[in-house]
């Protein structure tokens, strides 16, 4: 770094970096800082180059770790940055490119150093490095104890107050990224952190008043999806002293400094393209999710989660209750449109889940929209391409559907929305189908995929719960959707028979060999029978509540009526089979009276006529099927590792060494 460096490989020999990390203290007023902050090497454009940057500077960073207790140079660098940020807003208004560029470079160095310090030491040791001054080795001054808190407050002010212009875009990205790096202590702990520096400063200290403004700004950054300025927009002229080409902020960023990359793990395979379009939006979303998933402090709830739970629409003129802290307003329409457009990434789906689950204002607004297909279709596409997604992304999509299907209005309206030519659905050409029927098709496909591949009971449960919530409101089911419902039941029936046969053969074999342990077929049989019972309840719910709206389902049941014979007398299904058996028997009789070799059209006509004559009073009433999503008692054990895996895979302008990460001992895809 400094104007004499032109390549990453030259950094270990750079005289300015040597001086920063050396044994000599540098005053914050020394002209050295202007020289240090004049970068001249091209910005990294890939994960490989980011790794090279860390490898090239790690010796410098470790040297600073060793010498900083004597020199206090880290504190001096931070003070230089803090002093510059006081004039940053004015510099933006005056288009002072050089001042903003050097301030950005100071923050870039701080971010790189902070990442290494966090990786190399405990939080307590890190805090001490922010208090050292030029005194005897290891001493510190109480006057500078709040330097770390001051840096965090400054970053918050920078994110929320600096206008977003071409010349300030990169420093805004760097401020967000530095905050994520500051919070990254969690990456280096196997257990969820419940007490840390982040709790001390972000939940109780001087940063607390910025809570609502920070959350609002991060949301708006996500909404706007601002792209970085084009390459070369602000390339500065060569210095007269021959110091080398000074890369303007925009030129560095646009050529790839903030390119988001994937290192593997739980990040979606298809997310990178969307993240590249707006680094600021992506990084802001990651920081928002990290803040929202901080554990509550011992004596206070997480204020950032409180802000996310309570914000309202700008069109809502009702006053906020005095009991709601950190409240603010935001344009719900803009947020809704951004969420619809960004669902290809894990983090956008996780944000949608968070808002639907925790903010009743958002949930009410979304369920009242007349264009819900714009939100539901991207979620269905995630599930449809389940083999390309990680399990966490699939779970989030399923839970979103489960939350939506808790609302009867949603379950009715999705059958009124007609769609044409769903190009991503490849099993069958769907020229015209309702959103409700498409949702059923995709959920059933997810169940079948899970049965043959992952065999995850939790995934089964959520899929069936969503179908059950919808079942009483099924309307005008597409013939293919009706067929798939019965086909799923057929698949379950075959699986049931196979396990039953295996259990019988195993029992016979055990009579001749008592030394061989028996496989636990009883448990397998119990799980399958639970799923079969659920499917019968879903079919029954449709028949008892909306039979006259679904002739295609009756047709599918009649076509495969032999499937249900074996369950009529089964003790686990006898009660629920009464209604299904009644419907099958009634319509079979009417078809028999109509004669043989009936066309499909004629059969459907007989079914529609028969619905009127069916004695509905003979249909047994069952409790309404309603399932609600309930978060685990300790959701942090799932969500915090998930959020940090997204940060790890997206990168924040630094390279995370996989060998250093302890949090990801969790089982991830």
XYZ file of C-alpha atoms in Angstrom:
669
model
C 0.000 0.000 0.000
C 1.141 3.516 -0.545
C 1.814 5.131 -3.890
C 4.840 2.973 -4.647
C 2.991 -0.357 -4.715
C 1.651 -1.570 -8.020
C 1.132 -5.300 -7.401
C -0.154 -7.438 -4.540
C 3.112 -9.358 -4.577
C 5.019 -6.182 -3.657
C 3.048 -5.552 -0.462
C 5.287 -7.446 2.024
C 8.188 -5.201 0.967
C 6.147 -1.986 0.982
C 7.958 0.600 3.127
C 4.759 2.229 4.369
C 3.243 -1.039 5.546
C 6.546 -1.913 7.209
C 6.465 1.380 9.050
C 2.819 0.905 10.100
C 3.547 -2.529 11.539
C 7.034 -1.814 12.786
C 8.451 -0.803 16.162
C 8.250 2.961 15.569
C 5.201 4.909 16.738
C 3.599 7.124 14.091
C 1.753 10.231 15.199
C -1.748 10.656 13.795
C -0.596 14.046 12.416
C 2.365 12.569 10.520
C 2.373 13.121 6.686
C 3.075 9.384 6.521
C -0.669 8.671 6.533
C -1.261 10.508 3.247
C 1.453 8.386 1.654
C 0.151 5.137 3.189
C -3.372 5.782 1.998
C -2.446 6.269 -1.671
C -3.041 2.788 -3.051
C -1.777 2.147 -6.521
C -2.202 -1.585 -7.094
C -5.255 -2.895 -8.962
C -8.012 -4.146 -6.706
C -8.538 -7.924 -6.347
C -11.147 -9.282 -8.758
C -11.612 -12.858 -7.531
C -11.470 -15.071 -4.482
C -8.027 -16.216 -5.602
C -6.732 -12.640 -5.634
C -8.357 -11.921 -2.274
C -6.579 -14.957 -0.880
C -3.313 -13.708 -2.380
C -3.901 -10.306 -0.768
C -4.278 -11.900 2.652
C -1.275 -14.175 2.151
C 0.805 -11.189 1.042
C -0.157 -9.058 4.032
C -0.471 -11.653 6.801
C 3.147 -11.136 7.893
C 2.544 -7.380 8.093
C -0.621 -7.913 10.126
C 1.074 -10.287 12.552
C 3.952 -7.877 12.938
C 1.433 -5.189 13.882
C -0.186 -7.570 16.371
C 3.223 -7.987 18.009
C 4.320 -4.339 17.946
C 1.050 -2.475 18.454
C 1.184 -2.746 22.288
C 4.315 -0.574 22.121
C 3.447 1.726 19.196
C -0.332 2.162 19.313
C -0.259 2.521 15.509
C -3.600 0.740 15.078
C -5.230 3.365 17.276
C -3.457 6.135 15.367
C -4.745 4.765 12.048
C -8.288 4.615 13.422
C -8.024 8.187 14.709
C -6.851 9.326 11.266
C -9.896 7.650 9.752
C -12.246 9.108 12.369
C -10.931 12.623 11.843
C -11.421 12.321 8.094
C -14.984 11.057 8.367
C -16.012 14.305 10.088
C -15.498 16.066 6.758
C -16.760 13.234 4.565
C -20.272 14.567 3.993
C -18.906 17.964 2.949
C -16.322 16.261 0.723
C -19.106 14.349 -1.027
C -21.021 17.561 -1.675
C -17.840 19.227 -2.999
C -16.892 16.173 -5.107
C -13.518 15.957 -3.324
C -12.452 12.671 -4.916
C -8.986 12.411 -3.389
C -10.183 12.992 0.178
C -12.962 10.394 -0.131
C -10.627 7.964 -1.896
C -8.002 8.142 0.860
C -10.653 7.867 3.596
C -11.927 4.734 1.893
C -8.399 3.330 1.749
C -7.962 3.955 5.478
C -11.133 2.004 6.165
C -10.033 -0.754 3.798
C -6.782 -1.197 5.772
C -8.702 -1.156 9.077
C -11.078 -3.824 7.757
C -8.212 -6.071 6.638
C -6.389 -5.634 9.948
C -9.538 -6.139 12.004
C -10.252 -9.431 10.240
C -6.775 -10.782 11.065
C -6.912 -9.516 14.668
C -10.292 -11.221 15.223
C -8.957 -14.434 13.733
C -5.774 -14.377 15.807
C -6.981 -13.386 19.289
C -9.799 -13.315 21.802
C -12.261 -10.430 22.041
C -10.648 -9.260 25.279
C -7.225 -9.060 23.596
C -8.765 -7.318 20.600
C -10.282 -4.691 22.853
C -6.901 -4.023 24.434
C -5.356 -3.391 20.998
C -7.789 -0.514 20.575
C -6.595 1.084 23.815
C -2.809 0.900 23.472
C -0.913 4.164 23.140
C 2.741 5.152 22.883
C 3.793 4.413 26.459
C 5.518 1.585 28.195
C 4.882 -1.861 26.646
C 1.373 -3.110 27.218
C 0.066 0.026 28.896
C -3.157 1.719 27.960
C -5.035 4.906 28.667
C -8.575 5.242 29.976
C -9.028 8.261 27.676
C -8.999 6.005 24.617
C -10.989 3.115 26.032
C -13.977 3.956 23.826
C -12.055 4.031 20.528
C -13.651 0.775 19.370
C -17.115 2.051 20.246
C -16.325 5.336 18.493
C -15.295 3.416 15.367
C -18.566 1.471 15.385
C -20.618 4.636 15.868
C -18.690 6.250 13.042
C -19.422 3.298 10.740
C -23.114 3.543 11.563
C -23.108 7.275 10.847
C -21.250 6.695 7.611
C -23.778 4.062 6.468
C -26.823 6.123 7.423
C -25.780 9.740 6.760
C -23.408 9.842 3.787
C -25.353 10.388 0.537
C -25.043 7.503 -1.908
C -23.192 8.902 -4.933
C -20.786 7.409 -7.450
C -17.833 8.686 -5.436
C -19.219 7.447 -2.088
C -20.529 4.034 -3.220
C -17.367 2.117 -2.349
C -16.847 3.661 1.064
C -20.467 2.792 1.878
C -19.793 -0.821 0.887
C -16.606 -0.820 2.950
C -18.396 0.549 6.017
C -21.013 -2.202 5.840
C -18.334 -4.837 5.262
C -16.239 -3.609 8.199
C -19.243 -3.917 10.506
C -19.762 -7.504 9.343
C -16.079 -8.221 9.963
C -16.362 -6.696 13.441
C -19.258 -9.050 14.209
C -17.438 -12.066 12.745
C -16.100 -13.254 16.116
C -18.933 -15.793 15.862
C -17.137 -17.514 12.987
C -14.355 -18.575 15.309
C -16.563 -20.150 17.988
C -18.276 -23.516 17.780
C -21.067 -22.429 20.126
C -23.495 -19.562 19.630
C -22.107 -16.430 21.323
C -24.453 -14.958 23.903
C -22.107 -12.385 25.396
C -19.591 -10.498 23.307
C -18.249 -7.065 22.424
C -21.094 -6.757 19.936
C -23.623 -7.003 22.778
C -21.752 -4.416 24.806
C -21.513 -1.781 22.083
C -24.471 -2.447 19.799
C -27.156 -3.117 22.399
C -26.299 -0.810 25.287
C -23.782 1.815 24.257
C -23.639 4.919 22.103
C -24.568 2.892 19.020
C -28.051 2.048 20.333
C -29.740 5.307 19.195
C -28.773 4.486 15.581
C -30.711 1.201 15.614
C -33.823 2.144 13.652
C -31.961 4.407 11.240
C -29.390 1.688 10.499
C -32.020 -1.018 9.915
C -34.002 1.335 7.680
C -30.914 2.286 5.642
C -29.863 -1.350 5.187
C -33.388 -2.226 4.018
C -33.379 0.658 1.548
C -29.955 -0.390 0.261
C -31.476 -3.815 -0.416
C -34.539 -2.262 -2.043
C -32.612 0.065 -4.347
C -30.131 -2.569 -5.573
C -27.764 0.226 -6.635
C -25.065 -1.000 -8.991
C -21.468 0.181 -8.579
C -20.391 3.052 -10.822
C -18.992 1.986 -14.212
C -15.238 1.333 -14.615
C -13.132 4.409 -15.099
C -15.741 6.849 -13.801
C -13.389 8.332 -11.259
C -9.867 7.319 -12.259
C -7.646 10.033 -10.911
C -4.770 11.525 -12.921
C -1.192 10.465 -12.371
C 0.635 12.323 -9.614
C 3.178 14.867 -10.728
C 5.817 13.328 -8.485
C 5.660 10.063 -10.397
C 4.066 8.240 -7.501
C 2.041 6.037 -9.844
C -1.521 5.877 -11.078
C -3.978 6.582 -8.285
C -6.995 4.358 -8.651
C -10.219 6.182 -7.837
C -12.707 4.407 -5.655
C -15.158 3.687 -8.415
C -12.595 2.289 -10.798
C -11.300 -0.097 -8.146
C -14.696 -1.346 -7.125
C -16.160 -1.585 -10.600
C -13.256 -3.690 -11.776
C -13.990 -6.230 -9.120
C -12.779 -5.288 -5.637
C -16.201 -6.139 -4.232
C -16.941 -9.081 -6.469
C -18.883 -11.581 -4.383
C -17.608 -15.115 -4.639
C -18.627 -18.533 -3.386
C -16.283 -20.809 -1.479
C -18.740 -23.683 -1.108
C -20.885 -24.619 1.864
C -24.516 -23.707 2.324
C -24.702 -20.842 -0.157
C -26.942 -21.374 -3.167
C -25.180 -22.380 -6.362
C -27.142 -19.844 -8.383
C -26.902 -16.859 -6.054
C -23.620 -15.360 -7.253
C -24.958 -13.679 -10.388
C -27.559 -11.627 -8.528
C -25.113 -10.692 -5.759
C -22.641 -9.307 -8.285
C -25.144 -6.786 -9.601
C -25.237 -4.769 -6.367
C -22.469 -5.349 -3.819
C -23.930 -2.684 -1.518
C -27.369 -4.323 -1.510
C -25.897 -7.758 -0.899
C -23.589 -6.662 1.907
C -26.335 -4.562 3.512
C -28.652 -7.559 3.525
C -25.988 -9.755 5.124
C -25.335 -7.175 7.851
C -29.076 -6.808 8.463
C -29.461 -10.570 8.907
C -26.447 -10.745 11.227
C -27.829 -7.932 13.390
C -31.323 -9.441 13.439
C -29.931 -12.778 14.610
C -27.715 -11.529 17.407
C -28.773 -13.255 20.607
C -30.610 -11.152 23.175
C -28.509 -9.491 25.828
C -28.902 -10.686 29.413
C -30.978 -7.658 30.397
C -32.419 -6.469 27.077
C -33.854 -7.919 23.855
C -32.023 -7.503 20.557
C -32.953 -3.939 19.446
C -32.300 -4.682 15.760
C -34.752 -7.577 15.855
C -37.218 -5.269 17.620
C -36.854 -2.745 14.802
C -37.449 -5.434 12.168
C -40.495 -6.708 14.052
C -42.220 -3.335 14.358
C -41.601 -1.101 11.323
C -44.666 0.076 9.392
C -45.677 1.172 5.918
C -45.098 4.819 4.993
C -48.800 4.965 4.107
C -49.783 3.943 7.633
C -50.601 7.157 9.509
C -51.499 5.526 12.813
C -49.162 6.460 15.702
C -46.646 3.979 17.055
C -47.469 2.638 20.520
C -45.143 4.079 23.131
C -44.182 0.540 24.117
C -42.534 -0.119 20.736
C -38.877 1.017 20.641
C -36.794 1.624 17.514
C -39.860 1.971 15.275
C -39.707 3.507 11.796
C -41.604 3.541 8.500
C -40.610 2.273 5.079
C -42.278 1.939 1.686
C -43.840 -1.541 1.726
C -44.517 -1.579 -2.006
C -40.839 -1.010 -2.838
C -39.785 -3.644 -0.304
C -42.300 -6.140 -1.697
C -41.085 -5.625 -5.273
C -37.432 -6.058 -4.230
C -38.243 -9.265 -2.346
C -40.082 -10.649 -5.382
C -37.107 -9.947 -7.641
C -34.312 -11.241 -5.388
C -35.489 -14.688 -4.252
C -32.723 -16.526 -6.120
C -30.387 -15.877 -3.170
C -30.527 -17.558 0.239
C -30.249 -14.263 2.043
C -33.236 -12.671 0.275
C -35.375 -15.736 1.062
C -34.207 -15.627 4.680
C -35.152 -11.932 4.858
C -38.607 -12.720 3.448
C -39.051 -15.458 6.056
C -37.901 -13.122 8.845
C -40.312 -10.373 7.831
C -43.293 -12.701 7.332
C -42.660 -14.504 10.593
C -41.793 -11.565 12.837
C -43.463 -8.445 11.416
C -47.271 -8.652 11.461
C -47.533 -5.379 9.487
C -45.583 -6.881 6.588
C -47.495 -10.157 6.749
C -50.876 -8.397 6.652
C -49.737 -6.196 3.763
C -48.421 -9.078 1.669
C -51.490 -11.244 2.193
C -53.651 -8.345 1.006
C -51.740 -7.957 -2.272
C -53.603 -8.823 -5.455
C -50.393 -9.862 -7.222
C -49.182 -12.576 -4.830
C -48.055 -14.650 -7.801
C -45.028 -12.327 -8.099
C -43.874 -13.518 -4.688
C -45.115 -17.111 -4.717
C -43.726 -18.090 -8.139
C -40.058 -17.441 -7.199
C -40.583 -19.485 -4.013
C -42.068 -22.348 -6.033
C -39.164 -22.179 -8.456
C -36.744 -22.619 -5.537
C -38.601 -25.791 -4.525
C -38.872 -27.016 -8.103
C -35.083 -26.882 -8.491
C -34.593 -28.559 -5.119
C -31.632 -30.615 -6.342
C -29.726 -27.383 -7.098
C -30.434 -25.808 -3.713
C -29.070 -26.415 -0.260
C -31.408 -27.816 2.362
C -31.575 -24.542 4.318
C -32.820 -22.580 1.306
C -35.459 -25.244 0.632
C -36.588 -25.187 4.275
C -36.948 -21.413 4.228
C -39.039 -21.564 1.043
C -41.272 -24.270 2.537
C -41.748 -22.401 5.806
C -42.705 -19.268 3.854
C -45.399 -21.298 2.070
C -46.552 -22.740 5.384
C -46.870 -19.232 6.896
C -48.797 -18.005 3.842
C -51.156 -20.999 3.841
C -52.162 -20.274 7.432
C -54.362 -17.557 5.905
C -57.684 -18.696 4.381
C -57.830 -15.621 2.158
C -54.518 -16.600 0.590
C -55.702 -20.181 0.088
C -58.803 -18.945 -1.747
C -57.133 -16.277 -3.852
C -54.347 -18.457 -5.271
C -56.951 -20.580 -7.069
C -58.315 -17.458 -8.762
C -54.961 -16.447 -10.266
C -54.497 -18.045 -13.694
C -51.011 -18.542 -15.090
C -49.893 -19.320 -18.623
C -46.820 -21.140 -19.923
C -44.727 -21.798 -16.811
C -41.434 -22.285 -18.643
C -39.419 -23.653 -15.704
C -41.895 -26.501 -15.080
C -40.564 -29.213 -17.406
C -42.464 -32.385 -16.429
C -45.464 -31.336 -18.437
C -46.511 -28.439 -20.639
C -48.811 -26.259 -18.552
C -50.499 -23.881 -20.972
C -52.913 -22.621 -18.339
C -53.095 -23.455 -14.648
C -54.093 -21.704 -11.428
C -51.419 -20.608 -8.983
C -53.025 -22.895 -6.392
C -52.780 -25.976 -8.610
C -49.170 -25.145 -9.481
C -48.353 -24.792 -5.779
C -49.837 -28.257 -5.154
C -47.822 -29.746 -8.018
C -44.527 -28.290 -6.789
C -45.080 -29.295 -3.152
C -45.999 -32.862 -4.179
C -42.909 -33.010 -6.380
C -40.816 -31.900 -3.377
C -42.334 -34.677 -1.265
C -41.568 -37.278 -3.937
C -38.006 -35.992 -4.325
C -37.551 -36.207 -0.572
C -38.928 -39.760 -0.460
C -36.383 -40.992 -2.995
C -33.373 -38.859 -2.002
C -33.036 -37.120 1.345
C -35.818 -38.845 3.346
C -36.117 -35.904 5.705
C -39.136 -36.188 8.004
C -39.087 -32.462 8.787
C -39.375 -31.602 5.095
C -42.261 -34.067 4.692
C -44.046 -32.550 7.651
C -43.861 -28.999 6.312
C -44.945 -29.989 2.798
C -47.950 -31.913 4.067
C -48.845 -29.155 6.530
C -48.984 -26.598 3.679
C -51.208 -28.926 1.607
C -53.415 -29.572 4.624
C -53.876 -25.844 5.260
C -54.949 -25.370 1.649
C -57.116 -28.482 1.326
C -60.449 -27.028 2.478
C -60.031 -24.202 -0.054
C -59.027 -26.302 -3.086
C -60.878 -24.840 -6.082
C -61.054 -25.997 -9.703
C -58.001 -28.221 -9.354
C -56.165 -28.731 -12.617
C -56.559 -32.314 -13.823
C -52.802 -32.844 -13.573
C -52.741 -31.542 -9.980
C -55.587 -33.917 -9.073
C -53.720 -36.811 -10.713
C -50.529 -36.005 -8.803
C -52.388 -36.006 -5.469
C -53.653 -39.523 -6.142
C -50.279 -40.581 -7.625
C -48.539 -39.527 -4.410
C -50.995 -41.614 -2.437
C -50.263 -44.525 -4.807
C -46.527 -44.154 -4.184
C -47.073 -44.128 -0.424
C -49.322 -47.183 -0.681
C -46.647 -49.148 -2.558
C -44.011 -48.094 -0.032
C -46.320 -49.172 2.800
C -46.842 -52.595 1.242
C -43.113 -53.042 0.635
C -42.156 -52.249 4.243
C -44.980 -54.454 5.513
C -43.695 -57.339 3.388
C -40.114 -56.790 4.593
C -41.299 -56.765 8.196
C -43.211 -60.018 7.673
C -40.240 -61.759 6.021
C -37.909 -60.498 8.748
C -40.221 -61.829 11.424
C -40.317 -65.253 9.761
C -36.532 -65.321 9.465
C -36.114 -64.452 13.118
C -37.885 -67.681 14.126
C -34.985 -69.720 12.734
C -32.153 -67.393 13.839
C -32.593 -65.607 17.139
C -28.994 -64.257 17.090
C -29.573 -61.812 14.180
C -30.949 -58.383 15.274
C -34.156 -57.338 13.516
C -34.278 -54.081 11.517
C -36.704 -51.569 13.013
C -39.427 -51.966 10.404
C -42.082 -50.992 12.952
C -40.717 -47.455 13.120
C -40.548 -47.180 9.305
C -44.087 -48.483 9.056
C -45.282 -45.981 11.646
C -43.747 -43.033 9.745
C -45.276 -44.137 6.428
C -48.675 -44.642 8.018
C -48.519 -41.147 9.519
C -47.910 -39.709 6.040
C -50.679 -41.866 4.491
C -53.068 -40.725 7.210
C -52.188 -37.121 6.448
C -52.787 -37.603 2.718
C -56.190 -39.204 3.406
C -57.076 -36.268 5.666
C -56.104 -33.805 2.906
C -58.274 -35.623 0.349
C -61.123 -35.898 2.859
C -60.902 -32.183 3.717
C -61.264 -31.272 0.054
C -64.205 -33.642 -0.445
C -66.131 -32.438 2.616
C -65.513 -28.707 2.085
C -65.266 -28.145 -1.667
C -66.385 -31.290 -3.493
C -68.549 -29.315 -5.943
C -65.508 -27.240 -6.969
C -63.244 -30.221 -7.769
C -64.640 -32.703 -10.306
C -61.095 -33.492 -11.484
C -60.158 -34.827 -8.040
C -63.267 -37.050 -7.964
C -62.336 -38.293 -11.451
C -58.783 -39.138 -10.273
C -60.143 -40.985 -7.210
C -62.529 -43.035 -9.368
C -59.797 -43.852 -11.871
C -57.548 -45.211 -9.080
C -60.270 -46.445 -6.695
C -58.585 -49.837 -6.255
C -55.786 -48.074 -4.337
C -58.093 -47.382 -1.408
C -59.478 -50.911 -0.965
C -56.748 -52.116 1.414
C -57.236 -49.136 3.747
C -60.989 -49.519 4.291
C -60.590 -51.958 7.160
C -57.188 -50.810 8.386
C -57.586 -49.682 12.020
C -55.433 -46.581 11.473
C -57.516 -45.332 8.537
C -61.033 -46.723 9.000
C -62.584 -43.494 10.230
C -61.075 -41.205 7.605
C -61.859 -43.704 4.829
C -65.614 -43.511 5.482
C -66.103 -40.268 3.528
C -63.717 -41.192 0.712
C -65.373 -44.598 0.382
C -68.808 -42.972 0.326
C -67.808 -40.593 -2.490
C -66.140 -43.347 -4.544
C -69.113 -45.714 -4.105
C -71.700 -43.025 -4.908
C -70.079 -41.836 -8.130
C -69.076 -45.349 -9.220
C -72.757 -46.289 -9.035
C -73.807 -43.317 -11.163
C -71.156 -44.105 -13.771
C -72.331 -47.733 -13.861
C -75.871 -46.545 -14.524
C -74.646 -44.335 -17.390
C -73.209 -47.311 -19.289
C -69.813 -48.463 -20.517
C -67.088 -46.725 -22.559
C -67.787 -43.194 -21.394
C -65.584 -40.346 -22.634
C -63.616 -38.204 -20.187
C -65.943 -35.297 -20.872
C -69.026 -37.441 -20.188
C -67.565 -38.771 -16.918
C -66.843 -35.227 -15.723
C -70.360 -34.188 -16.677
C -71.834 -37.064 -14.622
C -69.625 -36.109 -11.675
C -70.754 -32.460 -11.829
C -74.410 -33.551 -11.949
C -73.915 -36.082 -9.163
C -72.435 -33.536 -6.768
C -75.887 -32.014 -6.375
C -77.476 -35.387 -5.508
C -74.761 -36.562 -3.110
C -76.205 -36.885 0.448
C -73.760 -34.525 2.193
C -75.348 -35.169 5.578
C -73.824 -38.649 5.438
C -70.310 -37.195 5.238
C -68.670 -37.373 8.629
C -67.337 -34.095 10.006
C -63.684 -33.942 11.034
C -61.787 -31.121 12.777
C -60.476 -28.471 10.396
C -56.912 -29.106 9.249
C -54.781 -26.169 10.389
C -51.044 -26.139 10.973
C -49.025 -23.179 12.145
C -45.311 -22.681 11.873
C -43.751 -22.588 15.327
C -40.108 -21.619 15.619
C -37.924 -23.815 17.773
C -37.418 -22.739 21.385
C -33.766 -21.992 20.623
C -33.780 -20.929 16.959
C -30.314 -19.385 17.307
C -28.804 -22.871 17.095
C -30.058 -23.067 13.508
C -30.306 -19.492 12.291
C -27.016 -18.045 13.543
C -24.825 -20.709 11.878
C -27.004 -20.387 8.758
C -26.593 -16.606 8.580
C -22.847 -16.802 9.112
C -22.523 -19.490 6.468
C -24.097 -16.997 4.040
C -21.580 -14.348 5.100
C -18.731 -16.815 4.752
C -19.787 -17.835 1.242
C -20.499 -14.322 0.041
C -17.267 -12.799 1.396
C -16.987 -9.237 2.632
C -13.953 -7.961 0.809
C -11.695 -10.331 2.723
C -10.719 -13.951 2.352
C -11.924 -16.279 5.117
C -9.525 -19.149 5.655
C -11.623 -22.355 5.953
C -9.103 -23.791 8.418
C -9.806 -20.933 10.847
C -13.574 -21.343 10.857
C -14.936 -23.239 13.865
C -18.644 -22.510 13.495
C -18.924 -24.735 10.430
C -18.386 -27.973 12.225
C -22.167 -28.028 11.744
C -23.463 -30.381 9.063
C -23.827 -28.205 5.981
C -24.459 -28.977 2.341
